[in-house]
Coordinates of C-alpha atoms in Angstrom, one line a residue:
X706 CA 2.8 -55.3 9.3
X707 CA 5.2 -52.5 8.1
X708 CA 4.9 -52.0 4.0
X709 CA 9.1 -51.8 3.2
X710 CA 10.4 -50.1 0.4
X711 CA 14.0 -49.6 -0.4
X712 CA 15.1 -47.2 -3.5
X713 CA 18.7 -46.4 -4.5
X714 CA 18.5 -43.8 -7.1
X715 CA 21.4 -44.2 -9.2
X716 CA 19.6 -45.0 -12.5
X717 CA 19.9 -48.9 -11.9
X718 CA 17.7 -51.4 -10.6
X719 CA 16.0 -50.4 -6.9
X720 CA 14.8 -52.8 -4.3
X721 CA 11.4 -52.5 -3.5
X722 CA 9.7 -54.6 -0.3
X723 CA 6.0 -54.5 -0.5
X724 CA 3.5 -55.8 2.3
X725 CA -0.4 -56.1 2.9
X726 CA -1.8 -56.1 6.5
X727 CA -5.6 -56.2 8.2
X728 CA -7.0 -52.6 10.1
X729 CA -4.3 -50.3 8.4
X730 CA -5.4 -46.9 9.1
X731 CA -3.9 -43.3 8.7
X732 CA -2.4 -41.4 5.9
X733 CA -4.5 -39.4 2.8
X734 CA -5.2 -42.4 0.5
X735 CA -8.9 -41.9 -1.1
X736 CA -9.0 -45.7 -0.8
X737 CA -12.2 -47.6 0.7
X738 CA -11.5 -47.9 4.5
X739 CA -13.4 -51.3 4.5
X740 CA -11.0 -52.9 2.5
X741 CA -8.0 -53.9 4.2
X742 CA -5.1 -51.5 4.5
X743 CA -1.4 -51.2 4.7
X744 CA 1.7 -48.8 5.4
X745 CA 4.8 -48.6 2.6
X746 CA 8.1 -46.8 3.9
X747 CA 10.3 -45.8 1.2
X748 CA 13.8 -45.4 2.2
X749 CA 15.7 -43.3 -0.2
X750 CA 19.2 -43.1 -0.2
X751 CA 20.4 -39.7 -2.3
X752 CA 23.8 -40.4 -3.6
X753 CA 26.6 -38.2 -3.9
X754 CA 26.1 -35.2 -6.3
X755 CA 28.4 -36.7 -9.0
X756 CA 25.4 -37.7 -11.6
X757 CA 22.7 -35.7 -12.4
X758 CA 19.7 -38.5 -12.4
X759 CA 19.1 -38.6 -10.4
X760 CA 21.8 -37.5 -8.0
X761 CA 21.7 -33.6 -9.8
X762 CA 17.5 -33.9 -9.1
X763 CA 16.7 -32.0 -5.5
X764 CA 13.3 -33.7 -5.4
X765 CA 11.3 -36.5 -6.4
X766 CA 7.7 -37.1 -6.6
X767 CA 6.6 -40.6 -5.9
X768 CA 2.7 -41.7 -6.8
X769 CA 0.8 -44.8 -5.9
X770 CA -2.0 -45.4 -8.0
X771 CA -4.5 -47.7 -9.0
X772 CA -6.3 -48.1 -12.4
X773 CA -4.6 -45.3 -13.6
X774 CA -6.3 -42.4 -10.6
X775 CA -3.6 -41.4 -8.3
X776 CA -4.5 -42.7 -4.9
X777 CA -1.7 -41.0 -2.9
X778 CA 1.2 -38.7 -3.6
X779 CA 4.0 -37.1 -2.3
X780 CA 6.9 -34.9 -3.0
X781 CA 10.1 -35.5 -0.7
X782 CA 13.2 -32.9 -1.2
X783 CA 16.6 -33.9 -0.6
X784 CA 17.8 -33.6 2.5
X785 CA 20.2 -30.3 3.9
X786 CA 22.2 -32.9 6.1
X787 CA 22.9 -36.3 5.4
X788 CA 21.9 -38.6 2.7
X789 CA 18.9 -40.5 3.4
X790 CA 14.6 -39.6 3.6
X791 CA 12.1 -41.8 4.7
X792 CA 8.5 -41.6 3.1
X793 CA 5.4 -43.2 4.7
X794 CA 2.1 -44.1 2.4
X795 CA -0.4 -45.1 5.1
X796 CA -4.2 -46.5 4.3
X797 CA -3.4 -48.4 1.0
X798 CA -5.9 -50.7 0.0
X799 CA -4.2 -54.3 -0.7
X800 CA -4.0 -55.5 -4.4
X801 CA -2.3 -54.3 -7.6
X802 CA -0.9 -50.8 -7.9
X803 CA 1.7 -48.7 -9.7
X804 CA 4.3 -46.8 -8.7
X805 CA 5.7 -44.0 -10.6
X806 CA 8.8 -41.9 -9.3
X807 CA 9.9 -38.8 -11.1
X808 CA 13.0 -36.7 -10.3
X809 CA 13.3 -33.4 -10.6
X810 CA 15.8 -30.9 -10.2
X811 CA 14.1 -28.1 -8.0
X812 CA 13.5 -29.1 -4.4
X813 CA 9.3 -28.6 -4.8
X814 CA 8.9 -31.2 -7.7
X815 CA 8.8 -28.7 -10.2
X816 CA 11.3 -28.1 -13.5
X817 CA 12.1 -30.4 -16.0
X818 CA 11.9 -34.6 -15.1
X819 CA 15.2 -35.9 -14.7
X820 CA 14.4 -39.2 -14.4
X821 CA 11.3 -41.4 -14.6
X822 CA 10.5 -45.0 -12.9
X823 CA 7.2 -46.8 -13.3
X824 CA 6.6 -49.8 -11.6
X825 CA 3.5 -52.4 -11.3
X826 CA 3.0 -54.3 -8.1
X827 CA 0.6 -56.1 -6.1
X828 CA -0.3 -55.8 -2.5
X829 CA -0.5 -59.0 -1.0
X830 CA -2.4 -58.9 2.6
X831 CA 0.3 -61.0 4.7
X832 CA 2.8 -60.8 2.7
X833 CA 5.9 -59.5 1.8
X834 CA 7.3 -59.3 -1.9
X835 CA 10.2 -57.3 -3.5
X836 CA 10.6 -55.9 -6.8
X837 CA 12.6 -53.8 -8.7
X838 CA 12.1 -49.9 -10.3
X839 CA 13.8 -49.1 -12.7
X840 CA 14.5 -45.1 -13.0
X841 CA 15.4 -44.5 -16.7
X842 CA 16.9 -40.7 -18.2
X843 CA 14.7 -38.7 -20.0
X844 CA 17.1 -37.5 -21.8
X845 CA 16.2 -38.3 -25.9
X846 CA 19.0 -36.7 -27.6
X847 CA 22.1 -34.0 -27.4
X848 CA 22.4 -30.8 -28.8
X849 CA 25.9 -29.0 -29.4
X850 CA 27.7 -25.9 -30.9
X851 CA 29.7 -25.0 -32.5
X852 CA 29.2 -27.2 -35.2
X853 CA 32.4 -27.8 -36.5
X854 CA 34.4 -27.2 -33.7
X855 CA 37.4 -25.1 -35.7
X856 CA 40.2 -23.7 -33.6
X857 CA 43.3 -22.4 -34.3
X858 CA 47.3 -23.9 -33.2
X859 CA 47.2 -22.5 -29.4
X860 CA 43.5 -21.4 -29.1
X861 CA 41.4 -22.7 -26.7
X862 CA 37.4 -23.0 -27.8
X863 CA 34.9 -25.2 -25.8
X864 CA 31.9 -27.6 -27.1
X865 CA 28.6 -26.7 -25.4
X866 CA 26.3 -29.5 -25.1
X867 CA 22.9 -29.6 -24.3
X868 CA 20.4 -32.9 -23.2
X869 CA 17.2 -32.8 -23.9
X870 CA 13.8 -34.7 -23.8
X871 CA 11.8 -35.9 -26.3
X872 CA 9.8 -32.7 -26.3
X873 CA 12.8 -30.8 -27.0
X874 CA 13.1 -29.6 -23.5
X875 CA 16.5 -28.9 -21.7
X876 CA 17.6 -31.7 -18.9
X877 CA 19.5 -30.0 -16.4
X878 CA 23.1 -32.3 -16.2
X879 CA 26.3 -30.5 -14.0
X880 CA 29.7 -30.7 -15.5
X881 CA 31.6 -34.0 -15.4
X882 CA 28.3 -35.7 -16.6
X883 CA 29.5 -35.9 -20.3
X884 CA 32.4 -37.7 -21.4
X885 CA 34.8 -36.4 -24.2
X886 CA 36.6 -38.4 -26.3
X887 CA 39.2 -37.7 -29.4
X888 CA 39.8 -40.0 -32.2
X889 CA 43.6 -38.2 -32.7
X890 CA 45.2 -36.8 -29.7
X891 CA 47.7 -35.3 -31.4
X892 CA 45.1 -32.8 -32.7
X893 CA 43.9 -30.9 -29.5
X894 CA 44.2 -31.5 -25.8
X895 CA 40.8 -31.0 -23.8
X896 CA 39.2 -31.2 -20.3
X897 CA 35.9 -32.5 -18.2
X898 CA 34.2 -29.5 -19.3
X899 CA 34.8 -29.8 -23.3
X900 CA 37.6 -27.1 -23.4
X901 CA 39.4 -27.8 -26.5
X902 CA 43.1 -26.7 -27.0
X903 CA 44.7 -26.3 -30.3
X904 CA 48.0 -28.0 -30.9
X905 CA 48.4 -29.5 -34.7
X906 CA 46.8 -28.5 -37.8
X907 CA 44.3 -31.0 -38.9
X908 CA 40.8 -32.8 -38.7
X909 CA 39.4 -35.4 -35.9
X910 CA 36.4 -36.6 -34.5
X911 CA 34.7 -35.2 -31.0
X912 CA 32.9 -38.3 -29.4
X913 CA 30.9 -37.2 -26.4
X914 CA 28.5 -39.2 -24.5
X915 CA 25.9 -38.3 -21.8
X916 CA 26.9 -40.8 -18.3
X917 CA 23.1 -41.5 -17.4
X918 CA 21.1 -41.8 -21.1
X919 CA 24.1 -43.1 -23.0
X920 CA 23.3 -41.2 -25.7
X921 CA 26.4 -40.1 -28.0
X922 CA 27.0 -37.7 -30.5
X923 CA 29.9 -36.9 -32.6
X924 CA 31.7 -33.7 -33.6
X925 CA 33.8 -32.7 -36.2
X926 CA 37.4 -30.6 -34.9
X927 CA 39.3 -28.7 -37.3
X928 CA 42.7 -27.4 -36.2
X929 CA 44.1 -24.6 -38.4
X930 CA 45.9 -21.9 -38.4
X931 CA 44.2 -18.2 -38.7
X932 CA 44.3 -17.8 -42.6
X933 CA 44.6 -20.6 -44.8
X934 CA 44.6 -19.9 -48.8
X935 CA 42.7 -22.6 -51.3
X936 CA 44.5 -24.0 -53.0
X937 CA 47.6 -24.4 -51.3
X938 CA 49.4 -25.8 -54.5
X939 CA 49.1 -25.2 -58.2
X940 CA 51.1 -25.3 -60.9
X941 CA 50.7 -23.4 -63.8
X942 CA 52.0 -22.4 -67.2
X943 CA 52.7 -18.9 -68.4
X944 CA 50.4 -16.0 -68.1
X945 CA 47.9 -18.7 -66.7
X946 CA 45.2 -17.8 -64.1
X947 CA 44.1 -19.2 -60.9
X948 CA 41.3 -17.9 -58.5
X949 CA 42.4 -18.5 -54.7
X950 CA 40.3 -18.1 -51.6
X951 CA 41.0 -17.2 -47.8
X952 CA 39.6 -19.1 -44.7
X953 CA 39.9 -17.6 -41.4
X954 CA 39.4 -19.2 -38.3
X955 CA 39.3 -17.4 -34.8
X956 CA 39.9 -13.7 -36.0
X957 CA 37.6 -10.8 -35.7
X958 CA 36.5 -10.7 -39.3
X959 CA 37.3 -12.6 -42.3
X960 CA 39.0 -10.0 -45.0
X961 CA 42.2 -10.1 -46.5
X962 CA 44.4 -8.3 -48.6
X963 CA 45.8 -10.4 -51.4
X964 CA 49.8 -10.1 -52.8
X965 CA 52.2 -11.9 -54.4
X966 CA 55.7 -12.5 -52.3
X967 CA 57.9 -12.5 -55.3
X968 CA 59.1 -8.5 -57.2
X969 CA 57.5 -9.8 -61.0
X970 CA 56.1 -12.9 -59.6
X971 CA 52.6 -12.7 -61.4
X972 CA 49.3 -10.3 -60.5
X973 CA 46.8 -10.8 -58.1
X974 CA 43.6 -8.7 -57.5
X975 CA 41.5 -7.5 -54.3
X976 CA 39.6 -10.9 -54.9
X977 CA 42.6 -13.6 -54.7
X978 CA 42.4 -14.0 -59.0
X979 CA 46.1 -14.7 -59.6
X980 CA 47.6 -14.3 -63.5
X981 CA 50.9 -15.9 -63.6
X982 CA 53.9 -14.2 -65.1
X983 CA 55.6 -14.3 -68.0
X984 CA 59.0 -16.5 -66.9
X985 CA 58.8 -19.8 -64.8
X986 CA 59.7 -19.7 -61.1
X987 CA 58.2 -20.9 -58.1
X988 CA 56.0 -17.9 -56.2
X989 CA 53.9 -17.6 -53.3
X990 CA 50.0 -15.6 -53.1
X991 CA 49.7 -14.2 -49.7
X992 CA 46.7 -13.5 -48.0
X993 CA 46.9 -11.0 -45.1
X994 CA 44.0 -10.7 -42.4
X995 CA 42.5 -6.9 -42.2
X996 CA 41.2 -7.3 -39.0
X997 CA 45.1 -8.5 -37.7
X998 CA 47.8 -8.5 -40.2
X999 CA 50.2 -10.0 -38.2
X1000 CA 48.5 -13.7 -39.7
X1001 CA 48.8 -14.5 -42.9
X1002 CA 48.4 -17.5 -44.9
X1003 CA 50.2 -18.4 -48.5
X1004 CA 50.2 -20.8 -51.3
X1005 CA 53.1 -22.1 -53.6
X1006 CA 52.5 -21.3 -57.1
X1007 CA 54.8 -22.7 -60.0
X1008 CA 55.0 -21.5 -63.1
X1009 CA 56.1 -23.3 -66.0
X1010 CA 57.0 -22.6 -69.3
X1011 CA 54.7 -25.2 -71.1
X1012 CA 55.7 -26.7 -74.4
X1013 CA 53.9 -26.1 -77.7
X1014 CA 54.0 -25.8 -81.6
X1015 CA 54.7 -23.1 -83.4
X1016 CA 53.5 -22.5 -86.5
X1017 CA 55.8 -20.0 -89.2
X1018 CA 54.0 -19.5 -92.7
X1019 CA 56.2 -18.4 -95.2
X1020 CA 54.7 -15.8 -97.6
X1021 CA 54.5 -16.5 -101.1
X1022 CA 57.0 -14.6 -103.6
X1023 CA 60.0 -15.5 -105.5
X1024 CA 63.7 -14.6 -105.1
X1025 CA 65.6 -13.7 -107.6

């Protein structure tokens, strides 16, 4: 009697036939030859290489043990042609037993595990039973940079993400296996790979989630333009300061040179601290990038002419 097992690695459940029989012989198993014996035949079907676990993994290790000592193991690599392998365990003694397969992503079983299923069964001698593994991600968690995502209008900047184990170590996924998401779409336009275009100056949330784990993360966008002043706005009163600072986002270095647009509207030195004239107007502080002055960002200043008392003491003295 022929020990069937069926496996379907696509992360979900996988069918798995299981058989004892009487005079079994053959195979590697360290098990004792007078207790009866029986053959399992996996029959794995590799999917597509669309997913990464396991369909990214080119090998998987599959043990059979029994009270935790490894009574049989083998490594099967994907195939060069077609889709499908067939694995024979010959010589297992009948009664309980675990099965553990592990995918990994070089073709001799070595490299970071992909994937991980662990099931418990039980031999039956005469029978045939079914059960399902379960092959679960390793993946614990996702790493990214940058960290905010800041772009400028018409720039094009892309969000590296990394999976990883609980040990910290890197889980090999191929593009397409995360899915990006925007919370404003009038913000940026982006791809499969996390390429993220530029197209209206303001803030959204990057959702992006790993296919096989599920595991999520979210990143902060900013969309600007190359130099932005702070504050944008203030209005003042009449020889009253204001210190301004410049952001720049996707230039070469981050200096400025600081003026003011308007002939006699107000001083400004090399460290964007503005005094405000003496006569109300509306004027504008310009900041303009050293490493490309052809970007430039500004802020509206208005000047006011306040209101107050004043005070006129007359002196003492009489007029004749």
């Amino acid at each position: 009697m022929k020990l069937v097992t069926g496996i379907c690695l696509l992360l979900l459940g996988c069918a798995l036939m299981l058989a004892g029989c009487g005079g079994g012989s053959g195979g590697t198993g360290t098990s004792d030859p007078t207790r009866t014996q029986g053959t399992v035949q996996f029959s794995i079907v590799w999917p597509s290489p669309t997913r990464v676990i396991p369909a990214g993994a080119q090998s998987l290790t599959i043990s059979i043990s029994e009270g935790g000592t490894i009574i049989q193991q083998q490594t099967v690599s994907r195939p060069q042609t077609g889709n499908t392998s067939t694995v024979f365990f010959r010589a297992l003694p009948v009664g309980p037993a675990t099965i553990t397969i592990k995918a990994y992503p070089n073709p001799d079983g070595t490299g970071v595990v992909q994937g991980i299923g662990v099931q418990n069964v039980a031999i039956i001698a005469g029978q045939t039973i079914s059960t399902t593994v379960d092959i679960n991600s390793t993946i614990d968690h996702l790493d990214f940079s940058p960290n905010p995502l800041a772009i400028i209008v018409g720039q094009t900047a892309q969000l590296v993400v990394t999976a990883k184990d609980s040990s910290n170590n890197v889980v090999l996924v191929p593009p397409g296996n995360f899915v990006f998401s925007l919370d404003n779409g009038t913000l940026a336009t982006f791809d499969a790979n996390g390429n993220f275009t530029g197209t209206n100056v303001g803030y959204g949330t990057i959702t992006v989630t790993e296919k096989d784990s599920g595991q999520t993360i979210t990143v902060l966008l900013i969309v600007t333009i190359p130099v932005v002043v702070i504050p944008g706005d203030v209005t003042l009163t009449l020889l009253d300061t204001q210190q301004f600072r410049a952001i720049t986002t996707g230039l070469s270095g981050t200096g400025v040179t600081w003026s003011v647009q308007e002939q006699g509207g107000g001083t400004i030195d090399e460290n964007g601290f503005y005094t405000a004239p003496r006569v109300p107007g509306v004027f504008h502080v310009i900041a303009t990038s050293t490493a490309d002055p052809t970007k430039s960002g500004s802020a509206t200043v208005t000047v006011e002419a306040g209101s107050g008392t004043i005070h006129i003491q007359q002196l003492g003295g009489r007029h004749k």
